[in-house]
Amino acid sequence: MAFPTTSTILDNFNRADGYLTSPWALGHSYLGSNLMLISTNQLRGSGSYIICYWNSSTYGANVEGYVTVVVNTTISNDGPYLCARLQQPGTGTLDGYCVAIENSGHSWKILRIDNGVTTQLGATVDPSSASGDKAGIEIIGSTITAYRYNGTSWSSVASRSDSTYSGTGYLGLYGGSDDNAYRLDDFGGGTVIADTGKPKPAKLIRYQLPVQYLRI
Amino acid sequence: MATSWFICPYKRTPNTRVPQRYCAMDDFTPQILADGGDWSESEVLGGYALVKVRASDITLTLIAGTAGFQRIPNSLRLTDTLGSLTNGQLNAINNQLLAMGYTQSEITAALGNNFKSRTLGQVLRFAASRRLKPRYDTISDAIVLDGPVQTCKLVDDVDSEVQD
C-alpha cells in the first residue's frame, strides 16, 4: 500500500507567532511547560522539552502522520520527533511510537515510548534527508515504518516490528530546544485508509467465433 | 560473511533531554553496514537484547571482544543443539540468564540442568520470556526497568529478519 493514504494537513501553523494552543496539548514534559512555538508560520522549539499531541482526535489503530522538515536540526539527539499511536498523554505515562529526524538529516531513528522513556528500535539509519524534505510515520499492526519525501516521491527509510502498543492513539510532535534553528511545517495524518480489495469490474471481452460455429 | 547471535546490553543515549536508551549493537551499525550486513534485536529481561548479526568475521570478532557483549559460540543456528559448547561456555550462558533476572529455578524448570541437549532456539526463546516496562526516575536520573511485564519480540522474527 502506498504511503500516505491520506492527505489531511491538520495544522499548517499559518497564524500569529506564539505557543501552540488547543487543539494541541501537552503529551509529556521533560522540562518546562510551554508547548512548541509558532514562528513566522512554522514550528520550532520553545525552550521547553515537550511532546505535544493533536488532541482533536484519536486515529487508528493503523495510523499515519507526516510533517515537513523545513530546516533540519544540526544536533544528534534532541529530536524533532514525529509521533503516532500516542496513548495516555498528559498523565506521566505516555506510550507510543516516534520517528526522530536528527543530525542534519543523517540520523533517523524509530523509537518506542514507555512512560515517557524512549527506546530506540533497531539501528540508526542515514537517509541523508535534506531541509525541505518531509518525514512520515506509518504504523500498521505491529510494523512501524519511517518514510521520507525528497521533493519527488515518498520512500521507506526503515521498518521495525514492535507489538507492545496497539489500538488507537494520538498524533504528535516533539521539539527539543537544544537547537532552535530547526523548523517544521504542515503537520498532518490520520487513520490509514485500507485498500478495500474490492474486485475490479469485469472486462467485456469480445470473441470472434470461427465461421463454422456461426448459424445463419 | 557469517551470522552470529549475541547478548548485549542497552545503553543510555548521551546528550538528550529525553531519557532514551538504545541497543548497544547500534555502536557497530557503521561497520556492519559497511560489510553489507544487518542486525535485528529482541529486548529481553534486565535491559539486555538478543541480537542476530550478519557481518564479516572481522566485525563479528570485534563485537565479541567488546566489554558487555557475549557471542553465542560456533555461529549456532536456532535449530542447533548446544552440544558442541564447552561446560565453560554453557555456564556463561546460564550466568547471562541469571544476570538478566531469571532465577535458577526458572532456568532449570524450562531448560533442565544441562543445556547440551537443548537447541539454541529453546534457550533464546526462554531468555525472551518477558521484559519489564521502563520508567524514568528523576531523582537518580536513571531509566529503571521495574514496571509491568511486557512481551518480547519473537526470537523467530529476529531470526527471519537477518538472513544467513
mmCIF file of C-alpha atoms in Angstrom:
data_model
loop_
_atom_site.group_PDB
_atom_site.id
_atom_site.type_symbol
_atom_site.label_atom_id
_atom_site.label_comp_id
_atom_site.label_asym_id
_atom_site.label_seq_id
_atom_site.Cartn_x
_atom_site.Cartn_y
_atom_site.Cartn_z
ATOM 1 C CA MET A 1 0.000 0.000 0.000
ATOM 2 C CA ALA A 2 1.382 3.388 -0.969
ATOM 3 C CA PHE A 3 2.235 5.957 1.711
ATOM 4 C CA PRO A 4 0.419 8.067 2.629
ATOM 5 C CA THR A 5 -3.184 7.066 2.105
ATOM 6 C CA THR A 6 -4.453 10.389 3.446
ATOM 7 C CA SER A 7 -3.620 13.972 2.536
ATOM 8 C CA THR A 8 -5.051 15.837 5.508
ATOM 9 C CA ILE A 9 -2.987 18.752 6.778
ATOM 10 C CA LEU A 10 -4.133 19.125 10.361
ATOM 11 C CA ASP A 11 -2.083 22.236 11.076
ATOM 12 C CA ASN A 12 -0.148 24.499 8.685
ATOM 13 C CA PHE A 13 0.802 26.883 11.531
ATOM 14 C CA ASN A 14 -0.249 29.902 9.446
ATOM 15 C CA ARG A 15 -1.162 32.245 12.247
ATOM 16 C CA ALA A 16 0.354 34.699 14.695
ATOM 17 C CA ASP A 17 3.563 33.800 16.479
ATOM 18 C CA GLY A 18 3.086 32.155 19.853
ATOM 19 C CA TYR A 19 2.967 28.862 21.706
ATOM 20 C CA LEU A 20 0.722 26.143 20.361
ATOM 21 C CA THR A 21 -2.737 26.151 21.881
ATOM 22 C CA SER A 22 -5.794 23.912 21.627
ATOM 23 C CA PRO A 23 -6.302 21.503 19.952
ATOM 24 C CA TRP A 24 -2.646 20.936 20.719
ATOM 25 C CA ALA A 25 -1.995 19.746 24.255
ATOM 26 C CA LEU A 26 0.817 18.565 26.495
ATOM 27 C CA GLY A 27 1.620 14.887 25.979
ATOM 28 C CA HIS A 28 4.715 14.592 28.137
ATOM 29 C CA SER A 29 7.080 17.178 29.586
ATOM 30 C CA TYR A 30 10.771 16.507 30.073
ATOM 31 C CA LEU A 31 11.390 20.114 31.061
ATOM 32 C CA GLY A 32 9.188 23.174 31.044
ATOM 33 C CA SER A 33 5.536 23.696 30.318
ATOM 34 C CA ASN A 34 5.280 25.685 27.089
ATOM 35 C CA LEU A 35 4.239 23.784 24.001
ATOM 36 C CA MET A 36 6.204 24.222 20.794
ATOM 37 C CA LEU A 37 6.390 27.707 19.304
ATOM 38 C CA ILE A 38 4.969 29.099 16.075
ATOM 39 C CA SER A 39 7.413 31.483 14.438
ATOM 40 C CA THR A 40 6.725 33.001 11.028
ATOM 41 C CA ASN A 41 4.105 30.391 10.180
ATOM 42 C CA GLN A 42 6.396 27.476 11.047
ATOM 43 C CA LEU A 43 7.025 25.449 14.184
ATOM 44 C CA ARG A 44 10.152 25.416 16.352
ATOM 45 C CA GLY A 45 11.325 24.635 19.860
ATOM 46 C CA SER A 46 10.044 26.810 22.672
ATOM 47 C CA GLY A 47 12.681 26.465 25.366
ATOM 48 C CA SER A 48 10.715 23.577 26.844
ATOM 49 C CA TYR A 49 11.178 19.913 26.041
ATOM 50 C CA ILE A 50 7.701 18.571 25.462
ATOM 51 C CA ILE A 51 5.862 16.026 23.372
ATOM 52 C CA CYS A 52 2.821 17.876 22.080
ATOM 53 C CA TYR A 53 -0.142 15.961 20.746
ATOM 54 C CA TRP A 54 -3.080 16.787 18.482
ATOM 55 C CA ASN A 55 -5.950 16.414 20.898
ATOM 56 C CA SER A 56 -8.700 16.835 18.324
ATOM 57 C CA SER A 57 -8.999 13.145 17.569
ATOM 58 C CA THR A 58 -7.535 9.718 18.047
ATOM 59 C CA TYR A 59 -6.610 7.712 14.990
ATOM 60 C CA GLY A 60 -6.034 4.094 14.153
ATOM 61 C CA ALA A 61 -5.309 1.532 15.078
ATOM 62 C CA ASN A 62 -3.484 1.732 11.727
ATOM 63 C CA VAL A 63 -2.248 5.300 11.532
ATOM 64 C CA GLU A 64 -0.032 7.606 9.527
ATOM 65 C CA GLY A 65 1.472 11.026 10.134
ATOM 66 C CA TYR A 66 3.646 13.425 8.199
ATOM 67 C CA VAL A 67 5.387 16.746 8.651
ATOM 68 C CA THR A 68 7.634 18.945 6.561
ATOM 69 C CA VAL A 69 11.112 19.410 7.998
ATOM 70 C CA VAL A 70 11.694 22.874 6.590
ATOM 71 C CA VAL A 71 15.046 23.213 8.336
ATOM 72 C CA ASN A 72 16.864 20.190 9.761
ATOM 73 C CA THR A 73 18.266 20.257 13.256
ATOM 74 C CA THR A 74 22.037 20.056 13.323
ATOM 75 C CA ILE A 75 22.313 18.193 16.620
ATOM 76 C CA SER A 76 22.268 14.459 17.161
ATOM 77 C CA ASN A 77 19.982 13.537 19.980
ATOM 78 C CA ASP A 78 17.249 16.053 20.675
ATOM 79 C CA GLY A 79 14.599 15.492 18.027
ATOM 80 C CA PRO A 80 12.428 16.643 16.468
ATOM 81 C CA TYR A 81 10.154 13.607 16.555
ATOM 82 C CA LEU A 82 7.008 12.813 14.611
ATOM 83 C CA CYS A 83 4.833 10.582 16.796
ATOM 84 C CA ALA A 84 1.814 8.325 16.418
ATOM 85 C CA ARG A 85 -0.321 5.920 18.440
ATOM 86 C CA LEU A 86 0.341 8.109 21.483
ATOM 87 C CA GLN A 87 -1.589 6.792 24.485
ATOM 88 C CA GLN A 88 -2.233 8.196 27.984
ATOM 89 C CA PRO A 89 -0.962 11.684 27.077
ATOM 90 C CA GLY A 90 -0.648 14.182 29.870
ATOM 91 C CA THR A 91 -0.535 11.542 32.611
ATOM 92 C CA GLY A 92 3.187 10.991 33.027
ATOM 93 C CA THR A 93 2.736 7.551 31.487
ATOM 94 C CA LEU A 94 2.851 8.411 27.789
ATOM 95 C CA ASP A 95 3.288 5.413 25.489
ATOM 96 C CA GLY A 96 3.557 5.252 21.717
ATOM 97 C CA TYR A 97 5.974 5.440 18.808
ATOM 98 C CA CYS A 98 8.001 8.173 17.107
ATOM 99 C CA VAL A 99 10.365 8.789 14.235
ATOM 100 C CA ALA A 100 13.318 11.004 15.184
ATOM 101 C CA ILE A 101 14.921 13.164 12.474
ATOM 102 C CA GLU A 102 18.302 14.365 13.755
ATOM 103 C CA ASN A 103 21.877 15.243 12.890
ATOM 104 C CA SER A 104 21.144 17.308 9.773
ATOM 105 C CA GLY A 105 19.020 14.510 8.336
ATOM 106 C CA HIS A 106 21.696 11.865 8.776
ATOM 107 C CA SER A 107 20.273 10.134 11.840
ATOM 108 C CA TRP A 108 16.757 8.776 11.687
ATOM 109 C CA LYS A 109 15.581 6.516 14.463
ATOM 110 C CA ILE A 110 12.362 4.664 15.204
ATOM 111 C CA LEU A 111 11.533 4.960 18.894
ATOM 112 C CA ARG A 112 9.084 3.315 21.266
ATOM 113 C CA ILE A 113 7.865 5.444 24.191
ATOM 114 C CA ASP A 114 7.206 3.761 27.542
ATOM 115 C CA ASN A 115 6.097 6.062 30.365
ATOM 116 C CA GLY A 116 7.852 8.873 28.510
ATOM 117 C CA VAL A 117 11.118 6.916 28.244
ATOM 118 C CA THR A 118 12.185 6.318 24.662
ATOM 119 C CA THR A 119 13.802 3.093 23.462
ATOM 120 C CA GLN A 120 15.352 3.048 20.027
ATOM 121 C CA LEU A 121 14.188 0.107 17.938
ATOM 122 C CA GLY A 122 16.976 -1.300 15.806
ATOM 123 C CA ALA A 123 19.691 0.625 14.032
ATOM 124 C CA THR A 124 20.129 4.326 13.375
ATOM 125 C CA VAL A 125 19.577 4.963 9.669
ATOM 126 C CA ASP A 126 21.120 7.641 7.434
ATOM 127 C CA PRO A 127 18.758 8.595 4.584
ATOM 128 C CA SER A 128 20.644 11.879 4.092
ATOM 129 C CA SER A 129 17.373 13.794 4.146
ATOM 130 C CA ALA A 130 17.671 17.457 3.244
ATOM 131 C CA SER A 131 15.990 20.502 4.700
ATOM 132 C CA GLY A 132 12.672 20.789 2.898
ATOM 133 C CA ASP A 133 12.025 17.058 2.855
ATOM 134 C CA LYS A 134 9.016 15.592 4.603
ATOM 135 C CA ALA A 135 9.089 12.897 7.256
ATOM 136 C CA GLY A 136 6.391 10.296 7.691
ATOM 137 C CA ILE A 137 5.430 7.628 10.184
ATOM 138 C CA GLU A 138 3.130 4.714 9.458
ATOM 139 C CA ILE A 139 2.020 2.111 11.976
ATOM 140 C CA ILE A 140 0.167 -0.865 10.562
ATOM 141 C CA GLY A 141 -0.377 -3.599 13.101
ATOM 142 C CA SER A 142 2.968 -4.059 14.797
ATOM 143 C CA THR A 143 5.057 -2.624 11.942
ATOM 144 C CA ILE A 144 6.358 0.893 12.353
ATOM 145 C CA THR A 145 7.786 2.468 9.207
ATOM 146 C CA ALA A 146 9.609 5.753 8.728
ATOM 147 C CA TYR A 147 9.166 7.471 5.369
ATOM 148 C CA ARG A 148 10.919 10.328 3.631
ATOM 149 C CA TYR A 149 9.605 12.582 0.870
ATOM 150 C CA ASN A 150 12.503 14.002 -1.126
ATOM 151 C CA GLY A 151 10.557 16.524 -3.131
ATOM 152 C CA THR A 152 9.540 13.983 -5.741
ATOM 153 C CA SER A 153 8.281 10.848 -4.037
ATOM 154 C CA TRP A 154 7.890 9.041 -0.726
ATOM 155 C CA SER A 155 10.193 6.145 0.114
ATOM 156 C CA SER A 156 10.610 3.890 3.126
ATOM 157 C CA VAL A 157 13.626 4.731 5.306
ATOM 158 C CA ALA A 158 13.318 1.933 7.870
ATOM 159 C CA SER A 159 10.803 -0.521 9.295
ATOM 160 C CA ARG A 160 10.724 -2.101 12.736
ATOM 161 C CA SER A 161 8.341 -4.524 14.361
ATOM 162 C CA ASP A 162 7.042 -3.994 17.893
ATOM 163 C CA SER A 163 3.757 -5.244 19.280
ATOM 164 C CA THR A 164 3.871 -3.509 22.674
ATOM 165 C CA TYR A 165 1.245 -0.881 21.902
ATOM 166 C CA SER A 166 -1.758 -1.463 19.707
ATOM 167 C CA GLY A 167 -5.078 0.265 19.353
ATOM 168 C CA THR A 168 -5.918 3.848 18.643
ATOM 169 C CA GLY A 169 -3.881 6.841 19.721
ATOM 170 C CA TYR A 170 -2.969 10.434 19.030
ATOM 171 C CA LEU A 171 -0.579 12.030 16.583
ATOM 172 C CA GLY A 172 2.057 14.377 17.948
ATOM 173 C CA LEU A 173 5.385 16.148 17.699
ATOM 174 C CA TYR A 174 8.384 16.524 19.968
ATOM 175 C CA GLY A 175 10.654 19.500 19.657
ATOM 176 C CA GLY A 176 13.657 19.848 21.876
ATOM 177 C CA SER A 177 15.271 23.190 22.414
ATOM 178 C CA ASP A 178 18.967 22.437 22.321
ATOM 179 C CA ASP A 179 18.809 23.678 18.734
ATOM 180 C CA ASN A 180 16.104 26.228 17.984
ATOM 181 C CA ALA A 181 17.173 26.698 14.368
ATOM 182 C CA TYR A 182 15.063 23.765 13.124
ATOM 183 C CA ARG A 183 11.652 24.420 11.589
ATOM 184 C CA LEU A 184 8.646 22.180 10.938
ATOM 185 C CA ASP A 185 5.524 22.804 8.877
ATOM 186 C CA ASP A 186 2.351 21.198 7.524
ATOM 187 C CA PHE A 187 1.677 18.592 10.187
ATOM 188 C CA GLY A 188 -0.897 16.041 9.057
ATOM 189 C CA GLY A 189 -2.101 12.484 9.123
ATOM 190 C CA GLY A 190 -4.946 10.197 10.063
ATOM 191 C CA THR A 191 -6.216 6.681 10.152
ATOM 192 C CA VAL A 192 -4.777 4.627 7.323
ATOM 193 C CA ILE A 193 -7.318 4.155 4.566
ATOM 194 C CA ALA A 194 -7.349 0.462 3.896
ATOM 195 C CA ASP A 195 -7.304 -0.990 0.431
ATOM 196 C CA THR A 196 -10.841 -2.380 0.227
ATOM 197 C CA GLY A 197 -9.734 -5.193 -2.004
ATOM 198 C CA LYS A 198 -12.946 -4.851 -3.980
ATOM 199 C CA PRO A 199 -12.826 -6.846 -7.173
ATOM 200 C CA LYS A 200 -12.217 -4.769 -10.229
ATOM 201 C CA PRO A 201 -15.120 -4.578 -12.687
ATOM 202 C CA ALA A 202 -15.118 -7.447 -15.154
ATOM 203 C CA LYS A 203 -13.771 -6.682 -18.570
ATOM 204 C CA LEU A 204 -16.005 -7.251 -21.536
ATOM 205 C CA ILE A 205 -14.114 -9.462 -23.942
ATOM 206 C CA ARG A 206 -15.458 -9.934 -27.412
ATOM 207 C CA TYR A 207 -14.688 -13.126 -29.212
ATOM 208 C CA GLN A 208 -14.997 -13.646 -32.910
ATOM 209 C CA LEU A 209 -16.282 -17.161 -33.358
ATOM 210 C CA PRO A 210 -14.821 -19.118 -36.225
ATOM 211 C CA VAL A 211 -17.151 -19.185 -39.188
ATOM 212 C CA GLN A 212 -18.023 -22.847 -38.756
ATOM 213 C CA TYR A 213 -19.681 -22.075 -35.427
ATOM 214 C CA LEU A 214 -21.901 -19.354 -36.803
ATOM 215 C CA ARG A 215 -25.510 -20.277 -37.506
ATOM 216 C CA ILE A 216 -27.276 -18.298 -40.079
ATOM 217 C CA MET B 1 30.017 -13.105 5.722
ATOM 218 C CA ALA B 2 28.649 -15.021 8.660
ATOM 219 C CA THR B 3 25.819 -14.695 11.131
ATOM 220 C CA SER B 4 26.031 -14.918 14.864
ATOM 221 C CA TRP B 5 23.832 -14.375 17.898
ATOM 222 C CA PHE B 6 24.866 -12.038 20.661
ATOM 223 C CA ILE B 7 23.560 -10.970 24.031
ATOM 224 C CA CYS B 8 24.299 -7.321 24.707
ATOM 225 C CA PRO B 9 23.113 -4.505 26.953
ATOM 226 C CA TYR B 10 21.144 -1.360 26.329
ATOM 227 C CA LYS B 11 22.957 1.940 26.762
ATOM 228 C CA ARG B 12 21.758 5.401 27.653
ATOM 229 C CA THR B 13 21.716 7.748 24.673
ATOM 230 C CA PRO B 14 24.010 10.666 25.537
ATOM 231 C CA ASN B 15 23.261 14.346 25.290
ATOM 232 C CA THR B 16 19.498 14.176 25.165
ATOM 233 C CA ARG B 17 16.947 15.733 27.452
ATOM 234 C CA VAL B 18 14.584 12.856 26.696
ATOM 235 C CA PRO B 19 15.570 9.744 28.709
ATOM 236 C CA GLN B 20 16.494 7.449 25.854
ATOM 237 C CA ARG B 21 18.143 4.041 25.522
ATOM 238 C CA TYR B 22 19.413 2.087 22.595
ATOM 239 C CA CYS B 23 20.678 -1.407 21.890
ATOM 240 C CA ALA B 24 24.461 -1.282 22.194
ATOM 241 C CA MET B 25 24.774 -3.155 18.904
ATOM 242 C CA ASP B 26 23.964 0.169 17.226
ATOM 243 C CA ASP B 27 27.513 1.262 18.094
ATOM 244 C CA PHE B 28 28.623 -1.209 15.417
ATOM 245 C CA THR B 29 25.997 -0.312 12.815
ATOM 246 C CA PRO B 30 28.525 1.544 10.601
ATOM 247 C CA GLN B 31 30.857 -1.453 10.454
ATOM 248 C CA ILE B 32 28.014 -3.921 9.963
ATOM 249 C CA LEU B 33 26.519 -1.876 7.130
ATOM 250 C CA ALA B 34 29.955 -1.393 5.557
ATOM 251 C CA ASP B 35 30.183 -5.190 5.424
ATOM 252 C CA GLY B 36 26.819 -5.292 3.665
ATOM 253 C CA GLY B 37 25.385 -6.861 6.770
ATOM 254 C CA ASP B 38 22.417 -6.283 9.044
ATOM 255 C CA TRP B 39 21.217 -6.812 12.596
ATOM 256 C CA SER B 40 17.976 -7.145 14.499
ATOM 257 C CA GLU B 41 17.169 -7.445 18.162
ATOM 258 C CA SER B 42 14.660 -8.567 20.749
ATOM 259 C CA GLU B 43 14.725 -6.653 24.020
ATOM 260 C CA VAL B 44 14.546 -9.070 26.931
ATOM 261 C CA LEU B 45 14.635 -9.019 30.730
ATOM 262 C CA GLY B 46 17.141 -6.940 32.628
ATOM 263 C CA GLY B 47 17.953 -4.386 29.947
ATOM 264 C CA TYR B 48 19.516 -6.914 27.590
ATOM 265 C CA ALA B 49 18.941 -7.671 23.955
ATOM 266 C CA LEU B 50 19.205 -10.864 21.954
ATOM 267 C CA VAL B 51 20.750 -9.765 18.678
ATOM 268 C CA LYS B 52 21.335 -11.609 15.429
ATOM 269 C CA VAL B 53 24.059 -10.057 13.312
ATOM 270 C CA ARG B 54 25.194 -10.728 9.784
ATOM 271 C CA ALA B 55 28.626 -9.242 9.168
ATOM 272 C CA SER B 56 32.195 -10.091 8.265
ATOM 273 C CA ASP B 57 34.173 -12.393 10.538
ATOM 274 C CA ILE B 58 36.390 -9.432 11.425
ATOM 275 C CA THR B 59 33.405 -7.355 12.569
ATOM 276 C CA LEU B 60 31.843 -10.255 14.477
ATOM 277 C CA THR B 61 35.157 -10.818 16.261
ATOM 278 C CA LEU B 62 35.426 -7.118 17.036
ATOM 279 C CA ILE B 63 31.924 -7.102 18.549
ATOM 280 C CA ALA B 64 32.643 -10.258 20.545
ATOM 281 C CA GLY B 65 35.741 -8.642 22.014
ATOM 282 C CA THR B 66 33.822 -5.646 23.329
ATOM 283 C CA ALA B 67 33.031 -5.499 27.029
ATOM 284 C CA GLY B 68 29.434 -6.371 27.762
ATOM 285 C CA PHE B 69 28.875 -8.330 24.567
ATOM 286 C CA GLN B 70 28.515 -12.109 24.731
ATOM 287 C CA ARG B 71 28.711 -14.022 21.478
ATOM 288 C CA ILE B 72 26.971 -17.364 21.219
ATOM 289 C CA PRO B 73 29.856 -19.578 20.092
ATOM 290 C CA ASN B 74 30.163 -21.590 16.925
ATOM 291 C CA SER B 75 27.702 -19.457 14.910
ATOM 292 C CA LEU B 76 24.917 -21.750 16.040
ATOM 293 C CA ARG B 77 21.514 -21.574 14.405
ATOM 294 C CA LEU B 78 18.288 -21.754 16.352
ATOM 295 C CA THR B 79 17.830 -25.403 15.416
ATOM 296 C CA ASP B 80 21.351 -26.416 16.509
ATOM 297 C CA THR B 81 21.808 -28.046 19.874
ATOM 298 C CA LEU B 82 24.330 -26.643 22.318
ATOM 299 C CA GLY B 83 26.117 -29.971 22.395
ATOM 300 C CA SER B 84 29.242 -28.515 20.782
ATOM 301 C CA LEU B 85 29.749 -25.959 23.551
ATOM 302 C CA THR B 86 32.147 -26.473 26.432
ATOM 303 C CA ASN B 87 30.972 -26.546 30.022
ATOM 304 C CA GLY B 88 32.506 -23.106 30.454
ATOM 305 C CA GLN B 89 30.556 -21.730 27.517
ATOM 306 C CA LEU B 90 27.331 -23.293 28.802
ATOM 307 C CA ASN B 91 27.918 -21.848 32.271
ATOM 308 C CA ALA B 92 28.471 -18.445 30.709
ATOM 309 C CA ILE B 93 25.045 -18.655 29.056
ATOM 310 C CA ASN B 94 23.464 -19.761 32.322
ATOM 311 C CA ASN B 95 25.125 -16.871 34.132
ATOM 312 C CA GLN B 96 23.865 -14.476 31.484
ATOM 313 C CA LEU B 97 20.291 -15.670 32.073
ATOM 314 C CA LEU B 98 20.778 -15.101 35.795
ATOM 315 C CA ALA B 99 22.152 -11.634 35.105
ATOM 316 C CA MET B 100 19.009 -10.851 33.129
ATOM 317 C CA GLY B 101 16.971 -11.552 36.261
ATOM 318 C CA TYR B 102 15.688 -15.078 35.757
ATOM 319 C CA THR B 103 16.065 -17.339 38.784
ATOM 320 C CA GLN B 104 17.959 -20.604 38.636
ATOM 321 C CA SER B 105 14.679 -22.351 39.446
ATOM 322 C CA GLU B 106 13.057 -20.813 36.391
ATOM 323 C CA ILE B 107 16.038 -21.690 34.222
ATOM 324 C CA THR B 108 16.177 -25.275 35.414
ATOM 325 C CA ALA B 109 12.424 -25.757 35.090
ATOM 326 C CA ALA B 110 12.495 -24.520 31.488
ATOM 327 C CA LEU B 111 15.814 -25.880 30.231
ATOM 328 C CA GLY B 112 16.860 -28.615 32.612
ATOM 329 C CA ASN B 113 20.141 -28.981 34.464
ATOM 330 C CA ASN B 114 22.268 -29.371 31.369
ATOM 331 C CA PHE B 115 21.830 -27.246 28.252
ATOM 332 C CA LYS B 116 23.780 -29.575 25.968
ATOM 333 C CA SER B 117 20.645 -31.279 24.697
ATOM 334 C CA ARG B 118 18.771 -28.029 24.224
ATOM 335 C CA THR B 119 18.717 -26.087 20.998
ATOM 336 C CA LEU B 120 19.869 -22.504 20.797
ATOM 337 C CA GLY B 121 16.284 -21.616 19.895
ATOM 338 C CA GLN B 122 14.962 -23.121 23.110
ATOM 339 C CA VAL B 123 17.466 -21.183 25.192
ATOM 340 C CA LEU B 124 16.890 -17.865 23.419
ATOM 341 C CA ARG B 125 13.107 -18.262 23.494
ATOM 342 C CA PHE B 126 13.358 -18.776 27.240
ATOM 343 C CA ALA B 127 15.528 -15.647 27.516
ATOM 344 C CA ALA B 128 12.751 -13.804 25.655
ATOM 345 C CA SER B 129 10.064 -14.933 28.115
ATOM 346 C CA ARG B 130 9.482 -11.440 29.384
ATOM 347 C CA ARG B 131 10.757 -7.905 29.942
ATOM 348 C CA LEU B 132 9.601 -5.123 32.242
ATOM 349 C CA LYS B 133 8.250 -1.719 31.233
ATOM 350 C CA PRO B 134 10.754 1.141 31.664
ATOM 351 C CA ARG B 135 10.231 4.336 33.626
ATOM 352 C CA TYR B 136 12.410 7.321 34.400
ATOM 353 C CA ASP B 137 13.500 8.114 37.945
ATOM 354 C CA THR B 138 14.099 11.852 38.110
ATOM 355 C CA ILE B 139 15.981 11.747 41.400
ATOM 356 C CA SER B 140 18.602 9.267 40.248
ATOM 357 C CA ASP B 141 18.386 10.304 36.571
ATOM 358 C CA ALA B 142 18.103 6.623 35.742
ATOM 359 C CA ILE B 143 15.923 4.559 33.447
ATOM 360 C CA VAL B 144 14.517 1.864 35.702
ATOM 361 C CA LEU B 145 13.127 -1.420 34.407
ATOM 362 C CA ASP B 146 10.616 -2.437 37.057
ATOM 363 C CA GLY B 147 7.234 -1.905 35.503
ATOM 364 C CA PRO B 148 4.565 -4.345 34.336
ATOM 365 C CA VAL B 149 5.600 -7.367 32.308
ATOM 366 C CA GLN B 150 5.703 -6.740 28.573
ATOM 367 C CA THR B 151 6.127 -9.241 25.767
ATOM 368 C CA CYS B 152 9.383 -9.627 23.902
ATOM 369 C CA LYS B 153 9.753 -9.653 20.153
ATOM 370 C CA LEU B 154 9.751 -13.240 18.977
ATOM 371 C CA VAL B 155 13.180 -14.767 18.549
ATOM 372 C CA ASP B 156 11.971 -16.407 15.365
ATOM 373 C CA ASP B 157 11.049 -12.990 13.947
ATOM 374 C CA VAL B 158 14.558 -11.700 14.706
ATOM 375 C CA ASP B 159 15.967 -14.811 13.066
ATOM 376 C CA SER B 160 13.971 -14.316 9.886
ATOM 377 C CA GLU B 161 14.817 -10.600 9.652
ATOM 378 C CA VAL B 162 18.548 -11.306 9.358
ATOM 379 C CA GLN B 163 19.081 -13.818 6.642
ATOM 380 C CA ASP B 164 22.052 -16.131 6.804
#
